């Protein structure tokens, strides 16, 4: 027992140093078994006896006692939604930081075991935790899983799960525990979520470091550039937006990503529309529309049609505008989204002006 | 783990008691504090001291649960039977969303060349007469241009052939299927497996009012949509139904939301908007929202809200009692005041420091 703890705490040079000294002292007072369990327990966002058993590679029955003992520590609290416990966030961050800096192999070992353990169940929380650990244990595989899972949840409109995944991945990236394209994908997913929720500056702050970490991954590179284009577009920074879309488009083309290419055309058309370059806007919307039709994406088809309607309206081509709005409306109505109502309003306004 | 005695929290406890007893017009308490300052401990005490007859539901937002998880948790704890309107609304929205989402998702993943043209042909043959098919084309603009291609005396087979060929060459087969689904849903359903190789979305969900199955999955389904405006509409509909049911529930109810700073954007917006506005509108409802960050006060509910920042616990006498409770033996009794000074009475750090002085085997 370090009886001069108070003096050492007083002598600490910073709050972080003092907090770490405190946690270290608490851990030093534990039995070897409990101490090992506390370190392992800090790695995941939550644990129970089964998870502890996987992390420590021991039978679950053996871990019941140590799990119960961990719950008596002031740094451990219940995690209601997972039916387990977690190391308090403040302490956990300090422990992980120390483990990463001083005993990185041990950290990687725990992460690999955690990745295996959390792969065992289908619930989103478990899948997120699986990817979170895989990003450290096997960055290449982690990057692929992160992108695939994020895309899957995006395609099935499970945006809260997608956001939780992005936040978990970003936690690793912000702590600099990811490397290469895993680092890039983690920041990209975060930036993509910030963009979705209209937090433009935060989106830029995430997408720029993502772009610096593409590590030869052209899909990631194109995604980052196009997402930055979208952010600039929303901020009405047309020059920057155009430059980003023009930069991303050939990359998508080179990797055969037709949807990405069409989305860049749509973005470039939006820029042209806002600058009232109707001819250019029309040409680009038609280019995007053709691809959306070919790859069978009705929502995007309707979006492009609605914007073509707006361009025709801008050019004073009323009949053409009505035709495009009507076509967009039919698709939106079939899909069942409120854009149908907005489009119907456009159509009625135009028809009423007859 | 021993919780510290709640000295110096009397003010919050008293306020909570008065809110629950209906002795103050305040019914929303925002409790803000940095990590480790004892929010969760205080909330646990709130739950403990709720009198008999007052239901109390704590919801921890740690891990960023989706709105469907938050709502389902509240219904799980209070009992789904208390939420008939909410359950019906969730079922209806989920069924509607499942049908549309499944279709959109299917369409978005099917490559044009792989459309099962023979199945589409058969579906149309079963679903339309030749007059129906003409009407279908006339009122659906992408297909209006097909009408001149129909011969005067075309039979159904020929007309279908014209439509399918037209749609094939112009990449309109997905739109054709969307249209058929809208116009002839029953037929569309029966041909679903032949078209896509899976089960019709409609068959997966429970019809309204039938079957007891309602839970997290249905609420999640009800909130799913590709479009933010649509999601907002769905959130609003479910929230209205939810608070309507809460309003018809007898007795007082306390909702406690913890770790608010980890809420995802949708839950954050829901909490700060429709949820707390619903609390304000619903007599007998009390809400405590705690976190490092709490919602910004809104004109919709600020009239019945109180915002508290939890202070540190600098009373060394209280910490002495805590040390006695856990059996901590300090080398020098004055160290408690020293720790209090070093940590500025930060509860988590004080507890960590004192735990170090519990003799081996004395840990409980």
PDB file of C-alpha atoms in Angstrom, chain A residues 136-325:
ATOM      1  CA  UNK A 136      -8.012  -3.051 -33.520  1.00  0.00           C
ATOM      2  CA  UNK A 137      -7.476  -6.807 -33.679  1.00  0.00           C
ATOM      3  CA  UNK A 138      -7.538  -7.109 -37.476  1.00  0.00           C
ATOM      4  CA  UNK A 139      -7.730  -3.641 -39.068  1.00  0.00           C
ATOM      5  CA  UNK A 140      -8.118  -4.895 -42.663  1.00  0.00           C
ATOM      6  CA  UNK A 141     -11.006  -7.201 -41.841  1.00  0.00           C
ATOM      7  CA  UNK A 142     -12.386  -4.615 -39.426  1.00  0.00           C
ATOM      8  CA  UNK A 143     -12.462  -1.969 -42.157  1.00  0.00           C
ATOM      9  CA  UNK A 144     -14.346  -4.316 -44.508  1.00  0.00           C
ATOM     10  CA  UNK A 145     -16.847  -5.353 -41.843  1.00  0.00           C
ATOM     11  CA  UNK A 146     -17.404  -1.746 -40.829  1.00  0.00           C
ATOM     12  CA  UNK A 147     -18.162  -0.690 -44.393  1.00  0.00           C
ATOM     13  CA  UNK A 148     -20.355  -3.702 -45.117  1.00  0.00           C
ATOM     14  CA  UNK A 149     -22.373  -3.430 -41.930  1.00  0.00           C
ATOM     15  CA  UNK A 150     -22.760   0.316 -42.306  1.00  0.00           C
ATOM     16  CA  UNK A 151     -23.923  -0.103 -45.915  1.00  0.00           C
ATOM     17  CA  UNK A 152     -26.312  -2.899 -44.934  1.00  0.00           C
ATOM     18  CA  UNK A 153     -27.954  -0.800 -42.233  1.00  0.00           C
ATOM     19  CA  UNK A 154     -28.029   2.198 -44.529  1.00  0.00           C
ATOM     20  CA  UNK A 155     -29.780   0.188 -47.225  1.00  0.00           C
ATOM     21  CA  UNK A 156     -32.335  -1.137 -44.771  1.00  0.00           C
ATOM     22  CA  UNK A 157     -32.835   2.327 -43.220  1.00  0.00           C
ATOM     23  CA  UNK A 158     -31.625   1.269 -39.767  1.00  0.00           C
ATOM     24  CA  UNK A 159     -30.096   4.636 -39.158  1.00  0.00           C
ATOM     25  CA  UNK A 160     -29.853   4.539 -35.370  1.00  0.00           C
ATOM     26  CA  UNK A 161     -27.876   1.311 -35.519  1.00  0.00           C
ATOM     27  CA  UNK A 162     -25.731   2.791 -38.270  1.00  0.00           C
ATOM     28  CA  UNK A 163     -25.098   5.859 -36.148  1.00  0.00           C
ATOM     29  CA  UNK A 164     -24.208   3.777 -33.087  1.00  0.00           C
ATOM     30  CA  UNK A 165     -21.768   1.782 -35.249  1.00  0.00           C
ATOM     31  CA  UNK A 166     -20.159   4.988 -36.529  1.00  0.00           C
ATOM     32  CA  UNK A 167     -19.803   6.364 -33.001  1.00  0.00           C
ATOM     33  CA  UNK A 168     -18.192   3.144 -31.757  1.00  0.00           C
ATOM     34  CA  UNK A 169     -15.724   3.040 -34.653  1.00  0.00           C
ATOM     35  CA  UNK A 170     -14.936   6.722 -34.183  1.00  0.00           C
ATOM     36  CA  UNK A 171     -14.109   6.061 -30.532  1.00  0.00           C
ATOM     37  CA  UNK A 172     -11.245   3.816 -31.656  1.00  0.00           C
ATOM     38  CA  UNK A 173     -10.123   6.264 -34.347  1.00  0.00           C
ATOM     39  CA  UNK A 174     -10.143   9.300 -32.049  1.00  0.00           C
ATOM     40  CA  UNK A 175      -8.044   7.378 -29.538  1.00  0.00           C
ATOM     41  CA  UNK A 176      -5.621   6.587 -32.390  1.00  0.00           C
ATOM     42  CA  UNK A 177      -6.063   2.866 -31.927  1.00  0.00           C
ATOM     43  CA  UNK A 178      -6.916   2.299 -35.596  1.00  0.00           C
ATOM     44  CA  UNK A 179      -4.504   2.447 -38.488  1.00  0.00           C
ATOM     45  CA  UNK A 180      -4.503   2.657 -42.289  1.00  0.00           C
ATOM     46  CA  UNK A 181      -7.828   2.256 -44.033  1.00  0.00           C
ATOM     47  CA  UNK A 182      -9.490   1.108 -40.805  1.00  0.00           C
ATOM     48  CA  UNK A 183      -8.755   4.588 -39.464  1.00  0.00           C
ATOM     49  CA  UNK A 184     -10.082   6.101 -42.680  1.00  0.00           C
ATOM     50  CA  UNK A 185     -13.316   4.082 -42.718  1.00  0.00           C
ATOM     51  CA  UNK A 186     -13.965   4.861 -39.051  1.00  0.00           C
ATOM     52  CA  UNK A 187     -13.727   8.595 -39.706  1.00  0.00           C
ATOM     53  CA  UNK A 188     -15.667   8.291 -42.965  1.00  0.00           C
ATOM     54  CA  UNK A 189     -18.583   6.547 -41.247  1.00  0.00           C
ATOM     55  CA  UNK A 190     -18.625   9.250 -38.594  1.00  0.00           C
ATOM     56  CA  UNK A 191     -18.511  12.004 -41.225  1.00  0.00           C
ATOM     57  CA  UNK A 192     -21.285  10.313 -43.164  1.00  0.00           C
ATOM     58  CA  UNK A 193     -23.518  10.356 -40.083  1.00  0.00           C
ATOM     59  CA  UNK A 194     -22.694  13.978 -39.296  1.00  0.00           C
ATOM     60  CA  UNK A 195     -23.592  14.814 -42.883  1.00  0.00           C
ATOM     61  CA  UNK A 196     -26.882  12.922 -42.598  1.00  0.00           C
ATOM     62  CA  UNK A 197     -27.843  14.926 -39.525  1.00  0.00           C
ATOM     63  CA  UNK A 198     -26.832  18.257 -41.085  1.00  0.00           C
ATOM     64  CA  UNK A 199     -23.844  18.884 -38.814  1.00  0.00           C
ATOM     65  CA  UNK A 200     -21.735  20.257 -41.619  1.00  0.00           C
ATOM     66  CA  UNK A 201     -18.649  21.441 -39.783  1.00  0.00           C
ATOM     67  CA  UNK A 202     -18.449  18.216 -37.778  1.00  0.00           C
ATOM     68  CA  UNK A 203     -18.824  16.290 -41.041  1.00  0.00           C
ATOM     69  CA  UNK A 204     -15.885  18.143 -42.574  1.00  0.00           C
ATOM     70  CA  UNK A 205     -13.819  17.565 -39.442  1.00  0.00           C
ATOM     71  CA  UNK A 206     -14.369  13.813 -39.781  1.00  0.00           C
ATOM     72  CA  UNK A 207     -14.136  13.489 -43.570  1.00  0.00           C
ATOM     73  CA  UNK A 208     -10.822  15.317 -43.949  1.00  0.00           C
ATOM     74  CA  UNK A 209      -8.848  12.952 -41.669  1.00  0.00           C
ATOM     75  CA  UNK A 210     -10.673  10.065 -43.360  1.00  0.00           C
ATOM     76  CA  UNK A 211      -9.377  11.249 -46.703  1.00  0.00           C
ATOM     77  CA  UNK A 212      -5.858  11.353 -45.334  1.00  0.00           C
ATOM     78  CA  UNK A 213      -6.098   7.694 -44.336  1.00  0.00           C
ATOM     79  CA  UNK A 214      -7.469   6.032 -47.471  1.00  0.00           C
ATOM     80  CA  UNK A 215      -4.324   3.950 -47.761  1.00  0.00           C
ATOM     81  CA  UNK A 216      -4.951   2.987 -51.383  1.00  0.00           C
ATOM     82  CA  UNK A 217      -8.629   2.164 -50.853  1.00  0.00           C
ATOM     83  CA  UNK A 218     -10.212   3.892 -53.863  1.00  0.00           C
ATOM     84  CA  UNK A 219     -13.782   3.238 -52.752  1.00  0.00           C
ATOM     85  CA  UNK A 220     -13.069   4.991 -49.474  1.00  0.00           C
ATOM     86  CA  UNK A 221     -11.283   7.799 -51.297  1.00  0.00           C
ATOM     87  CA  UNK A 222     -14.199   8.392 -53.664  1.00  0.00           C
ATOM     88  CA  UNK A 223     -16.762   8.167 -50.853  1.00  0.00           C
ATOM     89  CA  UNK A 224     -14.903  10.756 -48.759  1.00  0.00           C
ATOM     90  CA  UNK A 225     -14.532  13.160 -51.666  1.00  0.00           C
ATOM     91  CA  UNK A 226     -18.151  12.828 -52.736  1.00  0.00           C
ATOM     92  CA  UNK A 227     -19.376  13.258 -49.149  1.00  0.00           C
ATOM     93  CA  UNK A 228     -17.285  16.413 -48.859  1.00  0.00           C
ATOM     94  CA  UNK A 229     -18.916  17.583 -52.080  1.00  0.00           C
ATOM     95  CA  UNK A 230     -22.351  17.041 -50.508  1.00  0.00           C
ATOM     96  CA  UNK A 231     -21.355  19.034 -47.433  1.00  0.00           C
ATOM     97  CA  UNK A 232     -20.051  21.927 -49.550  1.00  0.00           C
ATOM     98  CA  UNK A 233     -23.233  21.781 -51.614  1.00  0.00           C
ATOM     99  CA  UNK A 234     -25.421  22.141 -48.530  1.00  0.00           C
ATOM    100  CA  UNK A 235     -23.311  25.076 -47.423  1.00  0.00           C
ATOM    101  CA  UNK A 236     -23.803  26.637 -50.881  1.00  0.00           C
ATOM    102  CA  UNK A 237     -20.039  26.481 -51.453  1.00  0.00           C
ATOM    103  CA  UNK A 238     -20.572  25.693 -55.110  1.00  0.00           C
ATOM    104  CA  UNK A 239     -16.993  25.964 -56.336  1.00  0.00           C
ATOM    105  CA  UNK A 240     -15.713  23.539 -53.716  1.00  0.00           C
ATOM    106  CA  UNK A 241     -18.680  21.222 -54.241  1.00  0.00           C
ATOM    107  CA  UNK A 242     -18.129  21.067 -57.997  1.00  0.00           C
ATOM    108  CA  UNK A 243     -14.411  20.424 -57.549  1.00  0.00           C
ATOM    109  CA  UNK A 244     -15.105  17.546 -55.132  1.00  0.00           C
ATOM    110  CA  UNK A 245     -17.726  15.912 -57.367  1.00  0.00           C
ATOM    111  CA  UNK A 246     -15.456  16.229 -60.393  1.00  0.00           C
ATOM    112  CA  UNK A 247     -12.647  14.661 -58.396  1.00  0.00           C
ATOM    113  CA  UNK A 248     -14.745  11.752 -57.120  1.00  0.00           C
ATOM    114  CA  UNK A 249     -16.501  10.915 -60.395  1.00  0.00           C
ATOM    115  CA  UNK A 250     -13.521   9.427 -62.301  1.00  0.00           C
ATOM    116  CA  UNK A 251     -12.538   7.380 -59.269  1.00  0.00           C
ATOM    117  CA  UNK A 252     -16.004   5.836 -59.122  1.00  0.00           C
ATOM    118  CA  UNK A 253     -15.779   5.249 -62.857  1.00  0.00           C
ATOM    119  CA  UNK A 254     -12.394   3.552 -62.508  1.00  0.00           C
ATOM    120  CA  UNK A 255     -13.666   1.148 -59.853  1.00  0.00           C
ATOM    121  CA  UNK A 256     -16.924   0.489 -61.717  1.00  0.00           C
ATOM    122  CA  UNK A 257     -19.171   2.043 -59.074  1.00  0.00           C
ATOM    123  CA  UNK A 258     -22.020   3.272 -61.278  1.00  0.00           C
ATOM    124  CA  UNK A 259     -24.178   4.461 -58.408  1.00  0.00           C
ATOM    125  CA  UNK A 260     -21.321   6.603 -57.119  1.00  0.00           C
ATOM    126  CA  UNK A 261     -20.815   8.016 -60.589  1.00  0.00           C
ATOM    127  CA  UNK A 262     -24.513   8.823 -60.941  1.00  0.00           C
ATOM    128  CA  UNK A 263     -24.586  10.436 -57.495  1.00  0.00           C
ATOM    129  CA  UNK A 264     -21.697  12.691 -58.565  1.00  0.00           C
ATOM    130  CA  UNK A 265     -23.631  13.625 -61.706  1.00  0.00           C
ATOM    131  CA  UNK A 266     -26.647  14.418 -59.563  1.00  0.00           C
ATOM    132  CA  UNK A 267     -24.474  16.593 -57.295  1.00  0.00           C
ATOM    133  CA  UNK A 268     -22.920  18.388 -60.266  1.00  0.00           C
ATOM    134  CA  UNK A 269     -26.391  18.911 -61.710  1.00  0.00           C
ATOM    135  CA  UNK A 270     -27.532  20.422 -58.392  1.00  0.00           C
ATOM    136  CA  UNK A 271     -24.613  22.849 -58.535  1.00  0.00           C
ATOM    137  CA  UNK A 272     -25.506  23.806 -62.117  1.00  0.00           C
ATOM    138  CA  UNK A 273     -29.195  24.188 -61.182  1.00  0.00           C
ATOM    139  CA  UNK A 274     -28.392  26.479 -58.250  1.00  0.00           C
ATOM    140  CA  UNK A 275     -26.206  28.533 -60.560  1.00  0.00           C
ATOM    141  CA  UNK A 276     -29.097  28.556 -63.064  1.00  0.00           C
ATOM    142  CA  UNK A 277     -27.073  26.842 -65.762  1.00  0.00           C
ATOM    143  CA  UNK A 278     -30.204  24.992 -66.902  1.00  0.00           C
ATOM    144  CA  UNK A 279     -28.714  23.250 -69.938  1.00  0.00           C
ATOM    145  CA  UNK A 280     -25.857  21.761 -67.948  1.00  0.00           C
ATOM    146  CA  UNK A 281     -28.184  20.792 -65.096  1.00  0.00           C
ATOM    147  CA  UNK A 282     -30.569  19.054 -67.474  1.00  0.00           C
ATOM    148  CA  UNK A 283     -27.801  17.125 -69.193  1.00  0.00           C
ATOM    149  CA  UNK A 284     -26.375  15.901 -65.891  1.00  0.00           C
ATOM    150  CA  UNK A 285     -29.746  14.994 -64.344  1.00  0.00           C
ATOM    151  CA  UNK A 286     -30.493  12.931 -67.442  1.00  0.00           C
ATOM    152  CA  UNK A 287     -27.117  11.192 -67.122  1.00  0.00           C
ATOM    153  CA  UNK A 288     -27.822  10.333 -63.474  1.00  0.00           C
ATOM    154  CA  UNK A 289     -31.393   9.296 -64.264  1.00  0.00           C
ATOM    155  CA  UNK A 290     -30.254   6.870 -66.935  1.00  0.00           C
ATOM    156  CA  UNK A 291     -27.975   5.062 -64.523  1.00  0.00           C
ATOM    157  CA  UNK A 292     -30.536   5.014 -61.710  1.00  0.00           C
ATOM    158  CA  UNK A 293     -32.999   3.410 -64.106  1.00  0.00           C
ATOM    159  CA  UNK A 294     -30.457   0.899 -65.294  1.00  0.00           C
ATOM    160  CA  UNK A 295     -29.475  -0.209 -61.816  1.00  0.00           C
ATOM    161  CA  UNK A 296     -33.126  -0.107 -60.701  1.00  0.00           C
ATOM    162  CA  UNK A 297     -33.161   2.475 -57.911  1.00  0.00           C
ATOM    163  CA  UNK A 298     -36.661   3.934 -58.002  1.00  0.00           C
ATOM    164  CA  UNK A 299     -36.205   6.427 -55.156  1.00  0.00           C
ATOM    165  CA  UNK A 300     -33.209   7.974 -56.930  1.00  0.00           C
ATOM    166  CA  UNK A 301     -35.029   7.822 -60.256  1.00  0.00           C
ATOM    167  CA  UNK A 302     -37.854   9.849 -58.740  1.00  0.00           C
ATOM    168  CA  UNK A 303     -35.412  12.317 -57.174  1.00  0.00           C
ATOM    169  CA  UNK A 304     -33.739  12.943 -60.523  1.00  0.00           C
ATOM    170  CA  UNK A 305     -37.131  13.294 -62.236  1.00  0.00           C
ATOM    171  CA  UNK A 306     -38.341  15.812 -59.673  1.00  0.00           C
ATOM    172  CA  UNK A 307     -35.222  17.887 -60.176  1.00  0.00           C
ATOM    173  CA  UNK A 308     -35.632  17.643 -63.928  1.00  0.00           C
ATOM    174  CA  UNK A 309     -39.111  19.024 -63.363  1.00  0.00           C
ATOM    175  CA  UNK A 310     -37.642  21.962 -61.480  1.00  0.00           C
ATOM    176  CA  UNK A 311     -35.149  22.592 -64.291  1.00  0.00           C
ATOM    177  CA  UNK A 312     -37.914  22.503 -66.917  1.00  0.00           C
ATOM    178  CA  UNK A 313     -39.868  24.932 -64.754  1.00  0.00           C
ATOM    179  CA  UNK A 314     -36.811  27.168 -64.531  1.00  0.00           C
ATOM    180  CA  UNK A 315     -36.541  27.094 -68.310  1.00  0.00           C
ATOM    181  CA  UNK A 316     -40.232  27.925 -68.652  1.00  0.00           C
ATOM    182  CA  UNK A 317     -41.046  24.527 -70.196  1.00  0.00           C
ATOM    183  CA  UNK A 318     -44.272  23.983 -68.354  1.00  0.00           C
ATOM    184  CA  UNK A 319     -45.510  20.819 -70.073  1.00  0.00           C
ATOM    185  CA  UNK A 320     -42.172  19.098 -69.640  1.00  0.00           C
ATOM    186  CA  UNK A 321     -42.092  20.111 -65.984  1.00  0.00           C
ATOM    187  CA  UNK A 322     -45.558  18.629 -65.417  1.00  0.00           C
ATOM    188  CA  UNK A 323     -44.545  15.400 -67.123  1.00  0.00           C
ATOM    189  CA  UNK A 324     -41.428  15.025 -64.960  1.00  0.00           C
ATOM    190  CA  UNK A 325     -43.223  15.918 -61.715  1.00  0.00           C
TER     191      UNK A 325
END
